[in-house]
Short mmCIF file of C-alpha atoms in Angstrom, two decimals:
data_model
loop_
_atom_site.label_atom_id
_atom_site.label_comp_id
_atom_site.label_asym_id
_atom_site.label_seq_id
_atom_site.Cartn_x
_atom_site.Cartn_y
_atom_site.Cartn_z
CA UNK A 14 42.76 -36.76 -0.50
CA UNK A 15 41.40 -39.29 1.41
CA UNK A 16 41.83 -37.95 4.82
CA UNK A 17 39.55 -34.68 3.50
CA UNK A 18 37.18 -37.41 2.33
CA UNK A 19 37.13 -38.57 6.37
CA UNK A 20 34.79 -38.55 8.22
CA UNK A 21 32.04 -39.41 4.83
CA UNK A 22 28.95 -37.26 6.43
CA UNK A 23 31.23 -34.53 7.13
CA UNK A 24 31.43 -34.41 3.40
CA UNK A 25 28.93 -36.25 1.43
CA UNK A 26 26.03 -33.39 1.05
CA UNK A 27 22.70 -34.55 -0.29
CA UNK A 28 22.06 -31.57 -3.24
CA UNK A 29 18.90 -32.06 -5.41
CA UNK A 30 18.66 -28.24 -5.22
CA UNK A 31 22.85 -28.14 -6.53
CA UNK A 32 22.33 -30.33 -9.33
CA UNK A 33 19.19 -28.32 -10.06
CA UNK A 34 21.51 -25.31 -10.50
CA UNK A 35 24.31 -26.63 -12.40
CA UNK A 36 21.70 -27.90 -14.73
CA UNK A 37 20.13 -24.46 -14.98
CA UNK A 38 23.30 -23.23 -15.47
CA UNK A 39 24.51 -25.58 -18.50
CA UNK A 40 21.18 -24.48 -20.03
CA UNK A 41 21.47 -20.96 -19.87
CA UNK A 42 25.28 -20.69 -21.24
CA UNK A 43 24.06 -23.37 -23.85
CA UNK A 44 20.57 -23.07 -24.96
CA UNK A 45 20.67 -25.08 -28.46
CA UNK A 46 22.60 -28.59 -26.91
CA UNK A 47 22.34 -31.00 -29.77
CA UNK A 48 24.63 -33.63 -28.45
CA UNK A 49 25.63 -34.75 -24.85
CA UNK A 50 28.55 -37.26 -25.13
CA UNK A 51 29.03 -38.25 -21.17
CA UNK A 52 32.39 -39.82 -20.13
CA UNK A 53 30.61 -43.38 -19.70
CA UNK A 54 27.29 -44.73 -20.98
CA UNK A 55 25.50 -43.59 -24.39
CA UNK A 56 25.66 -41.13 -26.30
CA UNK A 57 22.08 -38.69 -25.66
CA UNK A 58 20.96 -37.27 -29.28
CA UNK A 59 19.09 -33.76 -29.49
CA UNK A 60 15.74 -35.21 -29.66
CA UNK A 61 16.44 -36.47 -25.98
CA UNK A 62 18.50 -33.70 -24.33
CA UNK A 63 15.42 -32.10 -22.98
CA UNK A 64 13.89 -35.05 -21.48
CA UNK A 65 17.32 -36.64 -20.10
CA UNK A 66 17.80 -32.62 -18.57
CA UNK A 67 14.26 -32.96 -16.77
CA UNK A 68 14.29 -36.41 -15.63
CA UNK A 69 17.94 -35.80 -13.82
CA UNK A 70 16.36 -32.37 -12.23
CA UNK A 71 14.27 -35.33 -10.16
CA UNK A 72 16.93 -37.79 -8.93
CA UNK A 73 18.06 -37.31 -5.00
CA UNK A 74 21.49 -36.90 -5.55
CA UNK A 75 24.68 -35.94 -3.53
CA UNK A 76 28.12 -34.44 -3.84
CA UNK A 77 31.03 -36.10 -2.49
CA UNK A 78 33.51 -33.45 -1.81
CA UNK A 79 37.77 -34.42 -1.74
CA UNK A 80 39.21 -30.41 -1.13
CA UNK A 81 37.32 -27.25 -0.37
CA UNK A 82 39.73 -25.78 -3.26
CA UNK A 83 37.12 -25.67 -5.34
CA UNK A 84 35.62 -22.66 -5.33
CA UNK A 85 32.99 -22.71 -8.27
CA UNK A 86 31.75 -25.96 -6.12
CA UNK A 87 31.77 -24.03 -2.73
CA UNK A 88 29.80 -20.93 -4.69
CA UNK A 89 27.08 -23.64 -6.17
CA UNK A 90 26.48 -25.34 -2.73
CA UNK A 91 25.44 -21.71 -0.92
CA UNK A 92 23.90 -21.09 -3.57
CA UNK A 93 21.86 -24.46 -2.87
CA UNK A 94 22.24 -24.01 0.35
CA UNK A 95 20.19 -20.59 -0.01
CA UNK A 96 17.45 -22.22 -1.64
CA UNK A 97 16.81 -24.52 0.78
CA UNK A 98 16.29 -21.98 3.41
CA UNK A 99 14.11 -20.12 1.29
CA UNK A 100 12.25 -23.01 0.12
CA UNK A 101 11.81 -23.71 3.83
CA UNK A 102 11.05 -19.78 5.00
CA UNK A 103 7.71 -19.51 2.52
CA UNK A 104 6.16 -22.34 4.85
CA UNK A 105 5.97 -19.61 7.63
CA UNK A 106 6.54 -15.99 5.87
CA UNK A 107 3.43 -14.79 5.18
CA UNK A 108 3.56 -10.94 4.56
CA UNK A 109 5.90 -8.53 2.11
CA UNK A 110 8.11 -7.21 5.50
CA UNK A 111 8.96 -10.84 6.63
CA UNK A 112 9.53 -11.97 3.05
CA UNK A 113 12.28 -8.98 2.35
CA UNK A 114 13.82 -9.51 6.07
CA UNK A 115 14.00 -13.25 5.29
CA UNK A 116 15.67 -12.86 1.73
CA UNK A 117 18.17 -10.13 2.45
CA UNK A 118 19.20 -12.73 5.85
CA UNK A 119 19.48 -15.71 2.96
CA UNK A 120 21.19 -13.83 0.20
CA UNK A 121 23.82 -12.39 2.40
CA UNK A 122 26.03 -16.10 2.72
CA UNK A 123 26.08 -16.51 -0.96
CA UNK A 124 26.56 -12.65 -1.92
CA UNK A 125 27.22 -9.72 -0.40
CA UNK A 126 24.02 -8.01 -1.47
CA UNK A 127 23.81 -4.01 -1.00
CA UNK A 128 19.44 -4.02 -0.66
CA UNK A 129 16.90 -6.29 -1.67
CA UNK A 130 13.33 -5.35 -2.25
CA UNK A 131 9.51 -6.23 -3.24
CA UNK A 132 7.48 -4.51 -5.12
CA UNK A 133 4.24 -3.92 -6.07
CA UNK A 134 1.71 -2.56 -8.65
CA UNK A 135 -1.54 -2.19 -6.62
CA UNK A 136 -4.76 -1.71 -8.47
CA UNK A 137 -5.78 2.49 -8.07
CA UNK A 138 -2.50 2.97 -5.86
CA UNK A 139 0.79 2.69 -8.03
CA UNK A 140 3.94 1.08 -6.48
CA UNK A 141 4.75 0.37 -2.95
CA UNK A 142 8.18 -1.45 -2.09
CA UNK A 143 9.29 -2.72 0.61
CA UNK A 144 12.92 -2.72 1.37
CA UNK A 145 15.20 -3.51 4.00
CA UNK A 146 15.43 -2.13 7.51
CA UNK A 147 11.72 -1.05 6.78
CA UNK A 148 8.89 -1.97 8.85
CA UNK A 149 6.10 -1.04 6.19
CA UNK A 150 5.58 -0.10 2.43
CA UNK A 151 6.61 3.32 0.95
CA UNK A 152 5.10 5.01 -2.39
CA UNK A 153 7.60 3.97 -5.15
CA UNK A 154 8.69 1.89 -8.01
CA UNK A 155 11.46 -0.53 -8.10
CA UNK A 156 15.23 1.47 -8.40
CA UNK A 157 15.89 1.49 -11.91
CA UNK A 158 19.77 0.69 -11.08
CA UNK A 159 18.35 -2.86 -9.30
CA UNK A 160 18.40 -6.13 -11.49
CA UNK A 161 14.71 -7.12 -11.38
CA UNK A 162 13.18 -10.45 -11.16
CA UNK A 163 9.32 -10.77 -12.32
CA UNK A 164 6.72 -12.52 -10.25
CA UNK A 165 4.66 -14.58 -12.43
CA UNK A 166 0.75 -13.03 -12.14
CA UNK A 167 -0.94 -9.70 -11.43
CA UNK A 168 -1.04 -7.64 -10.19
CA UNK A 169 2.50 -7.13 -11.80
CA UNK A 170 5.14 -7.49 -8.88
CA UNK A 171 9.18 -7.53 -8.93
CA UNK A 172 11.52 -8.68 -6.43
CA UNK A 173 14.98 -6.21 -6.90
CA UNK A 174 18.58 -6.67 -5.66
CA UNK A 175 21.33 -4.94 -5.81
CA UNK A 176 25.27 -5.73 -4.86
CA UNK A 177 27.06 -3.57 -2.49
CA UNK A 178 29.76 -2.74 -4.78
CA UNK A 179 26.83 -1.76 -7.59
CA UNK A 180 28.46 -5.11 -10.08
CA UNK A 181 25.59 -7.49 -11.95
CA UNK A 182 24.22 -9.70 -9.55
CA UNK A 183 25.67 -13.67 -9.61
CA UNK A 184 23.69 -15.56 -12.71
CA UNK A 185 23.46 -18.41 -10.67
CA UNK A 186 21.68 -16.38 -7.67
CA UNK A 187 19.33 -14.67 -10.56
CA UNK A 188 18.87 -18.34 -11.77
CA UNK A 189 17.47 -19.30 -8.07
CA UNK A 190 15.44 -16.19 -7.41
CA UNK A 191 13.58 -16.68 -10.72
CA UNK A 192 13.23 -20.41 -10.71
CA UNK A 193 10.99 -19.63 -6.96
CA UNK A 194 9.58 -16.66 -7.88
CA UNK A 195 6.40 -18.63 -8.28
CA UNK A 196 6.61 -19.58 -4.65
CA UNK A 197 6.39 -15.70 -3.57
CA UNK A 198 3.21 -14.85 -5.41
CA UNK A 199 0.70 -16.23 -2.59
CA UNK A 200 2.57 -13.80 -0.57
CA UNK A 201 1.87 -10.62 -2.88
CA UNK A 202 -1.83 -12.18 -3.57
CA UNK A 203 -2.43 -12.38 0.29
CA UNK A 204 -1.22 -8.60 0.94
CA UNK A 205 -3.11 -7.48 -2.63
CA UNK A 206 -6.33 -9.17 -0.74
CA UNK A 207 -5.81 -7.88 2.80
CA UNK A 208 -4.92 -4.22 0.91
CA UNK A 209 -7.96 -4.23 -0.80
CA UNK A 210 -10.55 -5.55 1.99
CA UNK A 211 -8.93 -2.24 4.21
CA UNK A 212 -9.35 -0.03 1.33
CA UNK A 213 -12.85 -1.46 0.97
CA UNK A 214 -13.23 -0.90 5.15
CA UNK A 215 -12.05 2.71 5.01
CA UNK A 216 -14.15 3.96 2.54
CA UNK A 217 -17.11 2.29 4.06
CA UNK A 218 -16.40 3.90 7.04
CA UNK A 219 -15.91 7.07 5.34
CA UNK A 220 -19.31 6.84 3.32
CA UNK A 221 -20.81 6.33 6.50
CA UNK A 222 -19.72 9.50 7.83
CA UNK A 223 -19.77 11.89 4.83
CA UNK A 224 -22.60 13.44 3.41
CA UNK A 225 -23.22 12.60 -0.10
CA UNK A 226 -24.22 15.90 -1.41
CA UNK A 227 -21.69 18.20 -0.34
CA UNK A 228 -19.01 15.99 0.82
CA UNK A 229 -18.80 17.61 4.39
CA UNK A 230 -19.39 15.49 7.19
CA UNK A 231 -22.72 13.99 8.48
CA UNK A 232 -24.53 13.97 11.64
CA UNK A 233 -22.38 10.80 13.04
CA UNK A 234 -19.02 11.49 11.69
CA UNK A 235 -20.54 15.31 14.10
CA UNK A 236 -21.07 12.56 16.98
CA UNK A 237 -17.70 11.27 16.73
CA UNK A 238 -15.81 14.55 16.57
CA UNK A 239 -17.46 15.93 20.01
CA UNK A 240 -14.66 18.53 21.00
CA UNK A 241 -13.46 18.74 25.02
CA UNK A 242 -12.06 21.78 26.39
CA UNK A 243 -12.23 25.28 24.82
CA UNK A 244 -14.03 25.54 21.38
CA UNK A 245 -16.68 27.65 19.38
CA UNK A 246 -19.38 26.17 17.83
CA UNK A 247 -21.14 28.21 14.46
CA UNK A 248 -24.50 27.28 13.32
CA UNK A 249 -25.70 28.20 9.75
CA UNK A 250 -28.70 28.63 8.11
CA UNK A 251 -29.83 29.43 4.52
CA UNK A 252 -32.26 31.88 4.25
CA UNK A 253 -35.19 31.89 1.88
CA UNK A 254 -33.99 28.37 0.46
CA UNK A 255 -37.27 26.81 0.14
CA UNK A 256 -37.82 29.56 -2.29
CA UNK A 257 -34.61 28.28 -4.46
CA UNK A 258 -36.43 24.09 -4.57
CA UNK A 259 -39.66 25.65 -5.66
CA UNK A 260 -38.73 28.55 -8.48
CA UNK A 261 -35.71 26.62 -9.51
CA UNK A 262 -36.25 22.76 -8.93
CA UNK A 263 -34.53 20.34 -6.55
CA UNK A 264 -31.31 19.73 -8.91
CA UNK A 265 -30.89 23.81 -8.42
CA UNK A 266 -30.80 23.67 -4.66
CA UNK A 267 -28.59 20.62 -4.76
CA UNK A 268 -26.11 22.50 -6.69
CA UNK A 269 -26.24 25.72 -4.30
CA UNK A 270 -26.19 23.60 -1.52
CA UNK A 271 -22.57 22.14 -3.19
CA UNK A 272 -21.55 25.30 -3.65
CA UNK A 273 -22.47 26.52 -0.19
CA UNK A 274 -20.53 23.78 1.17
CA UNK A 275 -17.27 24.49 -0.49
CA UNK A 276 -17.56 27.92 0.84
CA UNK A 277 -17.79 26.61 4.23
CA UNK A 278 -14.82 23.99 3.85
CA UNK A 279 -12.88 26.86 2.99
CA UNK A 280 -13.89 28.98 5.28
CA UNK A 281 -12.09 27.60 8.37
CA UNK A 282 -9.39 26.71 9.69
CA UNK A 283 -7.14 23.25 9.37
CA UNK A 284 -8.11 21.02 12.28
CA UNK A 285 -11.78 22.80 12.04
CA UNK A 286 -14.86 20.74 11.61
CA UNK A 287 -17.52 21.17 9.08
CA UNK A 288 -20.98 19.28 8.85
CA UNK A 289 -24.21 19.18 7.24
CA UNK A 290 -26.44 18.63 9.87
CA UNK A 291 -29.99 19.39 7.69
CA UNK A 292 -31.55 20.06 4.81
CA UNK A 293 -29.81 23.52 4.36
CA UNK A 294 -28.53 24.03 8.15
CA UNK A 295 -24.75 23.48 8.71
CA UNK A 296 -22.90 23.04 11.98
CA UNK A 297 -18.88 24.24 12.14
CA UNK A 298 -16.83 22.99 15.47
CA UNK A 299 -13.89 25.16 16.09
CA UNK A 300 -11.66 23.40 18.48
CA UNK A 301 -9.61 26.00 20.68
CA UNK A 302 -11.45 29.41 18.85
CA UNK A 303 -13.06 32.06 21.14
CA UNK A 304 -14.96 34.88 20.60
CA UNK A 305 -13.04 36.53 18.07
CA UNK A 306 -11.83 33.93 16.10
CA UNK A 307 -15.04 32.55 15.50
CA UNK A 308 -16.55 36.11 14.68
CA UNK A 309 -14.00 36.74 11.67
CA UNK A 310 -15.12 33.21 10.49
CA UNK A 311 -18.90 33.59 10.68
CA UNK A 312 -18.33 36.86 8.79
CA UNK A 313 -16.22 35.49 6.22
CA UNK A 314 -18.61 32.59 5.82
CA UNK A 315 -21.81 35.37 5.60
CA UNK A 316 -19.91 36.97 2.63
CA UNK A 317 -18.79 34.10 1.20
CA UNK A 318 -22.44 33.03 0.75
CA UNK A 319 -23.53 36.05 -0.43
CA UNK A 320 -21.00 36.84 -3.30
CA UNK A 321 -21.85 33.66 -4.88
CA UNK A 322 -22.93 33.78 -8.57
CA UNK A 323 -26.62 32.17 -8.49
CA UNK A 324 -28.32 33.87 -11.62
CA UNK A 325 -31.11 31.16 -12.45
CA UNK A 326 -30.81 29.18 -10.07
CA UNK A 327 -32.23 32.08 -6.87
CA UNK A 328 -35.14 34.59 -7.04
CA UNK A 329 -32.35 36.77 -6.83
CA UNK A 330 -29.68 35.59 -8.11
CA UNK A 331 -27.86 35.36 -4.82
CA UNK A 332 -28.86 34.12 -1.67
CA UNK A 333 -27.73 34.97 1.92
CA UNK A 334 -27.09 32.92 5.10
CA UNK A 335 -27.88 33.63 8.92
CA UNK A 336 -25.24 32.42 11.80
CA UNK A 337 -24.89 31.64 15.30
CA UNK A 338 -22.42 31.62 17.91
CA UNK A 339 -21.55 30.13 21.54
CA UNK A 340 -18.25 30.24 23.06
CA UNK A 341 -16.73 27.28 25.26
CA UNK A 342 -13.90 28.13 27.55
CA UNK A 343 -13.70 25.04 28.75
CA UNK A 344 -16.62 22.37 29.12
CA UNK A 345 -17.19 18.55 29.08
CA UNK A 346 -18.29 16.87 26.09
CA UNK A 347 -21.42 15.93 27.90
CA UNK A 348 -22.45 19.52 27.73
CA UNK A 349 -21.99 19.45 23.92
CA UNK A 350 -25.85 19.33 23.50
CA UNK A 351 -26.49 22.41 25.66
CA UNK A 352 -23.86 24.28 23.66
CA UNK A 353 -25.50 23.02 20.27
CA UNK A 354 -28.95 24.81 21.71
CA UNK A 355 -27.44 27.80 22.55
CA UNK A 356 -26.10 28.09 19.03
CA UNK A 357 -29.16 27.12 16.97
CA UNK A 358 -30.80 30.11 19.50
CA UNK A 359 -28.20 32.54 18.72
CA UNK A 360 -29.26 31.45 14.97
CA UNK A 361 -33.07 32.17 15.13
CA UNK A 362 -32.48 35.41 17.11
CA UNK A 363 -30.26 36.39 13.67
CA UNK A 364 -32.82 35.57 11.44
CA UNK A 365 -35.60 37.42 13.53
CA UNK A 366 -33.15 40.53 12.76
#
């Protein structure tokens, strides 16, 4: 015995975070202690149990090992061990990805765990988790078969883990996940923040380039989307629609402008662009279309128009719709202007007909 106590460092292991744990663990299998009657010293009544419990959780303590037999020792000192290196990888993990990569690296020495995850409820989004071997967040909740440790706060998140062989995770790991589950919050609160400011970004950006009326897109998101190469450009015009704001009111030719719009959007073709470029003149960029192509959309947009249902809200009940049409085969985006000419021309020369 005492040559396994030799040399003393080799041996002697300074183990707040062990003591810590066995404590934890005496409380959990024994939640109503009413007596604690130690080898030596006095006798600790129930009114004191709770108080002695919490003042030894502070003392800087140490475990003098004799043997490695024990194994219940060996388990609580990774299990201490773990903590520590947790404790010490919040100071410099600072997003969800790092956190799970860090964790499922910590948990493996004490347990053989099969995955470990995060996730979280985001406000308007649902769950994302993020589990290991992944680089990002996917669209789910936490795996039902996973034991499930709460994060204090909100929005509500849950770090999972699983074992390899599908058993109940250890107590005592449970016990140390929970007990600094505290310490990952700043971690969800800091991706929650950054999540929402890009949310808040995007749909700036998205406003900027969207027309509020009929949701199509605007004269810069048009700027943005200038098309190189081969492409047909269709310019439409509504006829007669000053006739619809002054019979019918503005709030009438807002809502046939809507509908007009949704006839155009689905119209065309996916990859196709559709804007509102004026009052009641649209623009649609077809990226790769020639002659034909754009033909059988301009007529499909022309009867579109006309079959809808405008009783009350049209002298006539209906209204129609004059086009335009150039053909790229192949031009520079520089000459995007010219080509925007040529099809508000081709336009005007419809309507003279």
């Amino acid at each position: 015995i005492i040559d396994n106590a030799t040399p003393f460092h080799q041996h002697y292991m300074p183990s707040r975070d062990l003591l810590t744990a066995g404590l934890s663990r005496v409380e959990r299998r024994w939640p109503d202690i009413r007596l604690v009657a130690p080898q030596h010293g006095h006798v600790i009544p129930e009114s004191a149990v709770a108080a002695a419990f919490e003042g030894l959780k502070g003392i800087d303590c140490g475990v003098f090992t004799l043997a490695d037999a024990d194994i219940d020792l060996q388990h609580l000192l990774r299990i201490a061990e773990a903590r520590t290196r947790f404790s010490e990888a919040l100071h410099t993990v600072t997003d969800p990805s790092g956190l799970v990569a860090t964790l499922d690296s910590i948990l493996d020495r004490p347990e053989s765990v099969g995955d470990c995850s995060l996730s979280v409820d985001l406000p308007d989004e649902g769950w994302v988790t993020w589990s290991r071997g992944q680089t990002g967040p996917i669209l789910r909740a936490p795996d039902p078969g996973t034991h499930v440790i709460t994060i204090p706060g909100r929005p509500m998140a849950v770090l999972s883990i699983e074992r390899e062989d599908g058993t109940a995770p250890d107590p005592d790991l449970v016990q140390m996940l929970t007990d600094m589950a505290d310490s990952v919050r700043p971690i969800v609160d800091n991706y929650v923040q950054r999540n929402l400011e890009l949310r808040r970004s995007t749909q700036l950006r998205r406003d900027s380039l969207t027309d509020p009326l009929t949701g199509l897109g605007n004269r810069r998101a048009l700027d943005d989307a200038i098309p190189s190469g081969a492409y047909a450009l269709i310019s439409v015009d509504l006829d007669h629609f000053k006739a619809v704001n002054d019979g019918f009111g503005h709030p009438a030719g807002d809502d046939v402008l809507r509908r007009v719009g949704d006839v155009l959007a689905t119209s065309v073709r996916d990859g196709d662009g559709v804007y509102r470029i004026g009052g009641e003149e649209f623009l649609l960029v077809l990226p790769g279309a020639g002659p034909e192509p754009a033909l059988r959309i301009a007529t499909r947009i022309r009867a579109g128009i006309r079959a809808l249902d405008l009783d009350g809200q049209s002298p006539l009940g209906w209204i129609t719709a004059s086009v335009g049409i150039t053909v790229r085969s192949g031009a520079p985006r520089a000459e995007f202007g010219l080509a925007l000419s040529e099809a508000d021309a081709a336009l005007y020369r419809s309507k003279e007909e």
